[in-house]
Amino acid sequence: NLPRSINKWFVKYQNKSVEPIGLLSNYPPDFQNQSKVFIKIKPTARNGAIKLSYENLIPISVYFSVRHSIKATWLNDRDQFLHPKKTWEKDTEFQNDCLAFTLFHSQNKISSNDGINHWIPFTEAEVNAGDKFDSNFMTKFINGKIKIEQKADLYNGAKIIKTKKLQFSNQANAVFDAGRKLWQYYHTQPNCNVNASLYDIRSYFQGTNKAGRMNNKSNDKIYTELLAELREKVKVLAKKIKPKVYEYGFLNS
């Protein structure tokens, strides 16, 4: 029997009835399609998308991180991502590493221009924002302050599910620290958008060409240094995630 695809695994976390905080593009599970795996607010993916919500944020972050933590090369470009073993479900450090990786990766293309940005991983005070954010979803999620009502069962009525505060590894915390510096610097800029995402911040400093695509570089040296530091910390986190990708069977070693 052929091994089952990772896409057979992550579709079970699909929830079509919720109001999503974002959409994950859904493409074939091999390295050749990595660039097509991204998160946005508006649907743009040809092959449909998975709605992201409180309920599936962790497993979808795992999927996103598994797809992006290992670079595509000519050696692995035909390798298929697989349905994992269940052992990943007990590894909360791995799960939280994947959330941190997803929040700060360049393929997270959430933009406040497309709708409410639920992905700001800091409070207003942490980044010295000049106004309140439209959404504090992500910091509430991280701090275990999201409450959701599950559908009532026959006997017990509605259940309120409280989450726990997430505990991050040193490598994940280093990513948050680097990201916080970048957000703080952005919020010192004139006419900055209080609800800016990482994608919006990059677009602000790097600008876009006539075709509307983001330029590769910025003339702002401080921004360039801060972004380089963030990317370096994300790479270190990717190296930590990589062995687990094989250990839990997302790829065959």
PDB file of C-alpha atoms in Angstrom, residues 39-44 109-117 197 199-200:
ATOM      1  CA  ILE A  39      -1.671  31.956   4.670  1.00  0.00           C
ATOM      2  CA  LYS A  40      -3.858  34.894   3.650  1.00  0.00           C
ATOM      3  CA  ILE A  41      -7.126  36.517   4.693  1.00  0.00           C
ATOM      4  CA  LYS A  42      -8.691  36.574   1.220  1.00  0.00           C
ATOM      5  CA  PRO A  43      -9.044  33.362  -0.802  1.00  0.00           C
ATOM      6  CA  THR A  44      -6.634  33.385  -3.720  1.00  0.00           C
ATOM      7  CA  LYS A 109       0.938  36.739   3.923  1.00  0.00           C
ATOM      8  CA  ILE A 110      -1.793  37.981   6.220  1.00  0.00           C
ATOM      9  CA  SER A 111      -2.423  41.669   5.451  1.00  0.00           C
ATOM     10  CA  SER A 112      -4.679  44.151   7.234  1.00  0.00           C
ATOM     11  CA  ASN A 113      -5.542  45.495   3.771  1.00  0.00           C
ATOM     12  CA  ASP A 114      -7.583  42.337   3.209  1.00  0.00           C
ATOM     13  CA  GLY A 115      -9.570  42.380   6.466  1.00  0.00           C
ATOM     14  CA  ILE A 116      -9.138  42.298  10.242  1.00  0.00           C
ATOM     15  CA  ASN A 117      -5.638  41.169  11.198  1.00  0.00           C
ATOM     16  CA  SER A 197       0.972  42.503   9.960  1.00  0.00           C
ATOM     17  CA  TYR A 199       3.663  41.323   5.571  1.00  0.00           C
ATOM     18  CA  ASP A 200       2.408  44.925   5.879  1.00  0.00           C
TER      19      ASP A 200
END
